[in-house]
Structures are given as structure tokens and as C-alpha cells.
């Protein structure tokens, strides 16, 4: 093991403080090993130029191109100077701009005909794309003698690696840093068992690292990628296989519904038959509940497919067996909504022990942070005595004071709203680990990643119950076609004229406190930059403008998260009763709000929401027999990535399909950590969407290895790789699940 420290050497020692600091803060790279696993994003071939025609707006890019012309302009009566350089690569042209004293060096060096690599953020000015003050390194014969970034070609061989970079540390500077640590690659400990490596014909790890950073041919890159993808998939699968192995050893109480008990009584009074999908998924869940180790199941259901009904039947089965079931909801509005709909569905079965209640019944209690003291005290008493079989609540359920008589099942609604610690705290309230059912209408990327990695058992509900209507979705380009927006408000009026209702969703609340923060944080934009994007539209202003303007005469009310809980509940009740025509709200209505009479939704600044959020929001309409309509309003130009995202949402109602689109755009997030975005992914080479086959094969190998040697005593290299992957936080995260 004496070879390991070479890769654990802090970068500060080799690269100096300033460079190491930028790497740590912006790229999360701290050791030699971290930098060796910071792989090139792509490779430039000598003479092959990046397509300028396909540059993304608002992103940091590295391009290789030739200078076509350079001109100096004066402004402010000759007091200011601006250098404009046009570069070309045959596919398109791009303008570079430099100001003030910053013009002299590039004016002298970037002469027409010279070639260089340029790095900077793509912005739009006067309807033309540009890079303002890009950094650059001259290439080939044009590179100056002795220049510290000179002659990139010479160190790259025929292929120039382009690294994921950041402000203050361009790709070529990272390449120089990699040169400094590359000799340490020889000391990399190989995690793959020798038999596996030889059986699949992989190159050794030190060779793979050398080939990925300094390839001589495209075949080198391919060799390295195949090997490094396998490392990631295999080490991760071993981690998951060890956890599954450990889970299999945990005890849990088997929960079987009693014949003629609460579940049978509930089923007998249902006014409709369950869909085939609901029957199938319920059978899977009941099978899991009947086993003596904890269920760990994800229930993926389309918005409105009847997930709550499936979860409620599972909860009733657990109450039948003498246990208690808890449902954790992300917001008070949703907890109240679930409590109301569950008590309505159960009728007298929800009044166990009360006058007029059913003999087979149980008590259903609500527990939220804003409840009054007497109601809260009674709810806590009902839980600890076992009087209440079902509890629906928010984060308040997790508090230390809350104790259960015998917690048998935890149902988590909309899992991406809860941290693993919160779920774990609730699971820790059982005498033995309770069963866990996680529900989501749109799997977020991390969940999809985990599902592809086969860690959660997954049930899918993909058919809508009878009587539910399809939802038509359209993008409304307000900037390009203002008359489309005017028509959107006409459509809202038409729905209200039919006796139906509508939602208008805005990204922001818009009160004074928030406005002050926004104003304080604004910085003066440089002359070359476009004006700051306007702030997102706000509920309070939008509601006022609509009530005075296009929706004048309609009953318009607002709902947002900073209102008092009683006020929120009162607004929802009025809206549910049809006393409000249009509800202008934030995403507080995103999950679980059920008003069958609401058929239209207009989402303002739709580009400011994520794919899964838009899909969730849209699921609030079309919940009755009248068809639903969702209008996605945006100011973004047609060619922008944001518009492509909105078109994807408008184009399909399939939550799994949307989650794949979301995953492709955002990457997996940290599959093992708590980050939801792709910034700190533990996957550097593997992509969950494209490499499902590698993952499946790695899973099989991992299961075999762990079954034979759960502690990995005979595989020290794999153990070391696992320790590096699972730092303390991630190890706990995996354990908590």
C-alpha cells in the first residue's frame, strides 16, 4: 500500500497555491489522483477546426480558429478604444472584442492568418455572437518562442485534449498541470480483479490514464475510455451490491393484511375498480411487505395515475397487521390535501374509536409544523399509543418528540424534496427498520441513475384511471409572437366562461424584501455584455396586472409559500369550491393539489423551471372529465437550449421520457452524493443514458465478486478504490439509502 500516497499528494505541492486554489474551488480537484481523473471532454485534431456555427449561448467554450481580420474602433469622442477581431473555421465566423488597455497585446499577436485556441463565454451583442476578452494561446508555427503557453501542438501530439475548464483556468493551463502529475499515473492502484481485466481485454489502469490524457491515435482514446468507464461502473456496482447484501441481512417485521380487515373493508366501498396497473403494482408491494427484510421500492407513476390510492392500500395493509404507516409530504398544502382526500376516501373507516366510526377503522391524524398546541398534543398522543394507524405530515414528523407505537411503513411523496437524512430520521423511529415506499411522478436524474444502476426495486404506473383527460401542451413565444400571449389570456377566459378554472404560475413571489435583495446583488454590466436578463415574473405583480388587464372582471387570487398556513388553506378551499376563477401561484401547487374543475394552466417564464417541475405543474390540470390545457410562456429565442427543453415538455406526457431528456441535459448528479445537479458527478467517463449495457454487465460481475468475498479481503486494490469513492459522507449516504 506504500504506493498509494503518490495519488493522494495535494495539488498545492506540485502546482503552487494559486492554481491549486482555483482547481479546488471551481473544479473540486484536490489531489494528484483527482486531477488524473479529470478527463478531457473532447479532442481537437490538428487542422480540424471546431464548428463556430454550433456555439451555445451563455456557455464557456474553447475554439480553435483562424484570424480573418482585426480592426480598432474608437468611441466616447476618441477617449475609448475597442479591438474587434473576426475569427473563422470554415463553418462560421465569430467576433472577439477587447477594450481599453487590453487591446495592445492581442492587436500585436493576433494577425490575420494566424491560428490560436480561444476560450471565453459566448454572449450576444447587437444580435451577433461574440467572446468578450477571451484568453488565447497561439498554435503551431504561430506560437511565440519561449511563450509559456506556446506550441500546444508539441505537447499534444496529433490530438489536443480539451478539458472541462472554468473561469481563471483555461483548458490549456489544465493540460500543463496534467503534464506535471502524469508520471504519478504509474502508481495508480488497479481496482479490477486481474481475471476480470484479462477476461475483458482491458489495458492496465496506468496505461489507460496515459492514453486518455496524451493519446497518439483515436484508438488510444477508445482503449482508455472503455477501461475507465468500466472502472466507474464496476466500483459503483460493488458499492451497491455490498449495500444490497447488507440490506438482505437486516430484520424487518413481515406485514400481511388480515382477511376481512381494514383493507378488505376499504376495497369493498370503493366506487370504482382499480386499473390493471394499480392491481399489479399493489401485488408487488404486498409481496415485499410480506418478507422479513425491509422493502425499498420506488413507485414511479405518471401525474394522476393513482399513486396515492396504491400507497393508501399499502398503508392499510400495514395497519391490518397491527403496525402504523406514515406518509411524508413536502409541503403543508400537500399534507393537508392528502389528509383531506384520504379521510374522504376512507369515510367512516378513518374514524376508528369515534362515535359512528367503523369497527375495522383506525384514526388518521395530520401533523404539521403550524398546528396549534392542543391539536398537536393530541396527534402525538394518538401516535405513541397506537390509536392512530395512519399519520400524514410534513418535516414535523421527523422531530425528536414524535414517537410511534409500532412504525411499519414509511411512504415518502415526491422524494426529490427530501434529503436522505430526513428520510432516515423517520425510518429510525421504527423498533425495527420499517418498509419504505418512495413515490414520484417524474424521476429526477439521480433517481433514474440509481434505477438504471438497479439499486431500487421499481414499480411503474403508466395508465390513467378511467375518466381522466389528456392534457394539450403548447409553447407560447411571447417575445417573438406577442399575439400568442394575448390569445393565451383569451383561452383562459373561454375556460372560465364554461364554468371551469385556471392556474397562472410564476417563478417568484415578488414582495419588497425579495426585491431589495435582487437590487442589492446587481452588478454593472460591462459595455460588451448584454443587459442583465430581467428578473423573473412575480405572483403579486402578475396577479395585479391580470386583474386590471386581460382577465379583468374574473375572480383572481394569489397563493405562495410565504402566506400564513391558515390563509393558504383558505385560498385552496375557495379555489376547490369554485369561488375563485384564476389562481396565480408559485410552485407551491406543484404536487398533489387536486381540483378537477381546473382545466387550464399558464406557466410564465417557463424556461426558468426544470423539466420535471414543468411536468409536475402540468399534472394539476386535466384531473376531471374536461380536457386540460397547459401553455408554456417564454421570452427565449427559438434556437436556444431553453426552447428545446420546453418543446420536449410540450411534445410528450411520458414522465420517464422527460426524465431521460432531463438526465441528458443535466447529467446524473452525484450518483452517490447529495448534489442533484451534474456539477460534482462521481461519474466522469460513464453516462447513465448511453452506457446502460456497461452498467448491466458491471452489475453482474459485482454481484459475483461480493457474493464470494463481501469484505473484499482478497481484493485490496478494489477496497482502496471503494474507499476513495466512498468518503465518509457518501458511505453514510449509501447506508441510509
mmCIF file of C-alpha atoms in Angstrom, residues 300 302 442-449 452 609-615 618 632 640-669 676 678 687-690 692:
data_model
loop_
_atom_site.group_PDB
_atom_site.id
_atom_site.type_symbol
_atom_site.label_atom_id
_atom_site.label_comp_id
_atom_site.label_asym_id
_atom_site.label_seq_id
_atom_site.Cartn_x
_atom_site.Cartn_y
_atom_site.Cartn_z
ATOM 1 C CA UNK A 300 -42.963 5.768 -10.471
ATOM 2 C CA UNK A 302 -47.478 9.381 -14.221
ATOM 3 C CA UNK A 442 -41.155 12.392 -12.585
ATOM 4 C CA UNK A 443 -37.975 10.670 -11.555
ATOM 5 C CA UNK A 444 -35.266 13.251 -11.123
ATOM 6 C CA UNK A 445 -31.910 12.436 -12.723
ATOM 7 C CA UNK A 446 -30.325 10.972 -9.617
ATOM 8 C CA UNK A 447 -33.255 8.592 -9.161
ATOM 9 C CA UNK A 448 -33.148 7.485 -12.774
ATOM 10 C CA UNK A 449 -29.434 6.924 -12.375
ATOM 11 C CA UNK A 452 -30.553 2.143 -14.034
ATOM 12 C CA UNK A 609 -38.292 25.840 -14.387
ATOM 13 C CA UNK A 610 -36.748 22.386 -14.700
ATOM 14 C CA UNK A 611 -38.232 19.668 -16.917
ATOM 15 C CA UNK A 612 -39.595 17.620 -14.006
ATOM 16 C CA UNK A 613 -41.073 20.719 -12.374
ATOM 17 C CA UNK A 614 -42.950 21.658 -15.554
ATOM 18 C CA UNK A 615 -44.268 18.105 -15.844
ATOM 19 C CA UNK A 618 -48.884 20.471 -15.744
ATOM 20 C CA UNK A 632 -45.605 27.411 -21.518
ATOM 21 C CA UNK A 640 -31.902 28.442 -27.515
ATOM 22 C CA UNK A 641 -31.441 25.264 -25.412
ATOM 23 C CA UNK A 642 -34.242 26.534 -23.134
ATOM 24 C CA UNK A 643 -36.712 26.473 -26.037
ATOM 25 C CA UNK A 644 -35.594 22.957 -26.983
ATOM 26 C CA UNK A 645 -36.331 21.898 -23.397
ATOM 27 C CA UNK A 646 -39.801 23.468 -23.485
ATOM 28 C CA UNK A 647 -40.554 21.852 -26.859
ATOM 29 C CA UNK A 648 -39.620 18.488 -25.332
ATOM 30 C CA UNK A 649 -42.049 19.032 -22.431
ATOM 31 C CA UNK A 650 -44.815 20.130 -24.821
ATOM 32 C CA UNK A 651 -44.071 17.130 -27.039
ATOM 33 C CA UNK A 652 -44.655 14.290 -24.553
ATOM 34 C CA UNK A 653 -46.681 13.446 -21.452
ATOM 35 C CA UNK A 654 -44.394 10.496 -20.653
ATOM 36 C CA UNK A 655 -42.589 11.172 -17.348
ATOM 37 C CA UNK A 656 -39.894 8.565 -17.984
ATOM 38 C CA UNK A 657 -39.124 10.049 -21.413
ATOM 39 C CA UNK A 658 -38.885 13.537 -19.860
ATOM 40 C CA UNK A 659 -36.611 12.285 -17.105
ATOM 41 C CA UNK A 660 -34.253 10.900 -19.756
ATOM 42 C CA UNK A 661 -34.212 14.285 -21.534
ATOM 43 C CA UNK A 662 -33.565 15.954 -18.168
ATOM 44 C CA UNK A 663 -30.787 13.478 -17.429
ATOM 45 C CA UNK A 664 -29.103 14.053 -20.795
ATOM 46 C CA UNK A 665 -29.143 17.810 -20.186
ATOM 47 C CA UNK A 666 -28.128 17.869 -16.522
ATOM 48 C CA UNK A 667 -26.032 14.680 -16.229
ATOM 49 C CA UNK A 668 -26.667 12.295 -13.374
ATOM 50 C CA UNK A 669 -25.894 14.475 -10.430
ATOM 51 C CA UNK A 676 -28.748 16.927 -7.556
ATOM 52 C CA UNK A 678 -24.225 17.246 -12.532
ATOM 53 C CA UNK A 687 -23.043 8.361 -18.863
ATOM 54 C CA UNK A 688 -26.081 6.592 -17.485
ATOM 55 C CA UNK A 689 -28.190 7.029 -20.609
ATOM 56 C CA UNK A 690 -25.615 5.802 -23.138
ATOM 57 C CA UNK A 692 -26.687 1.017 -19.773
#
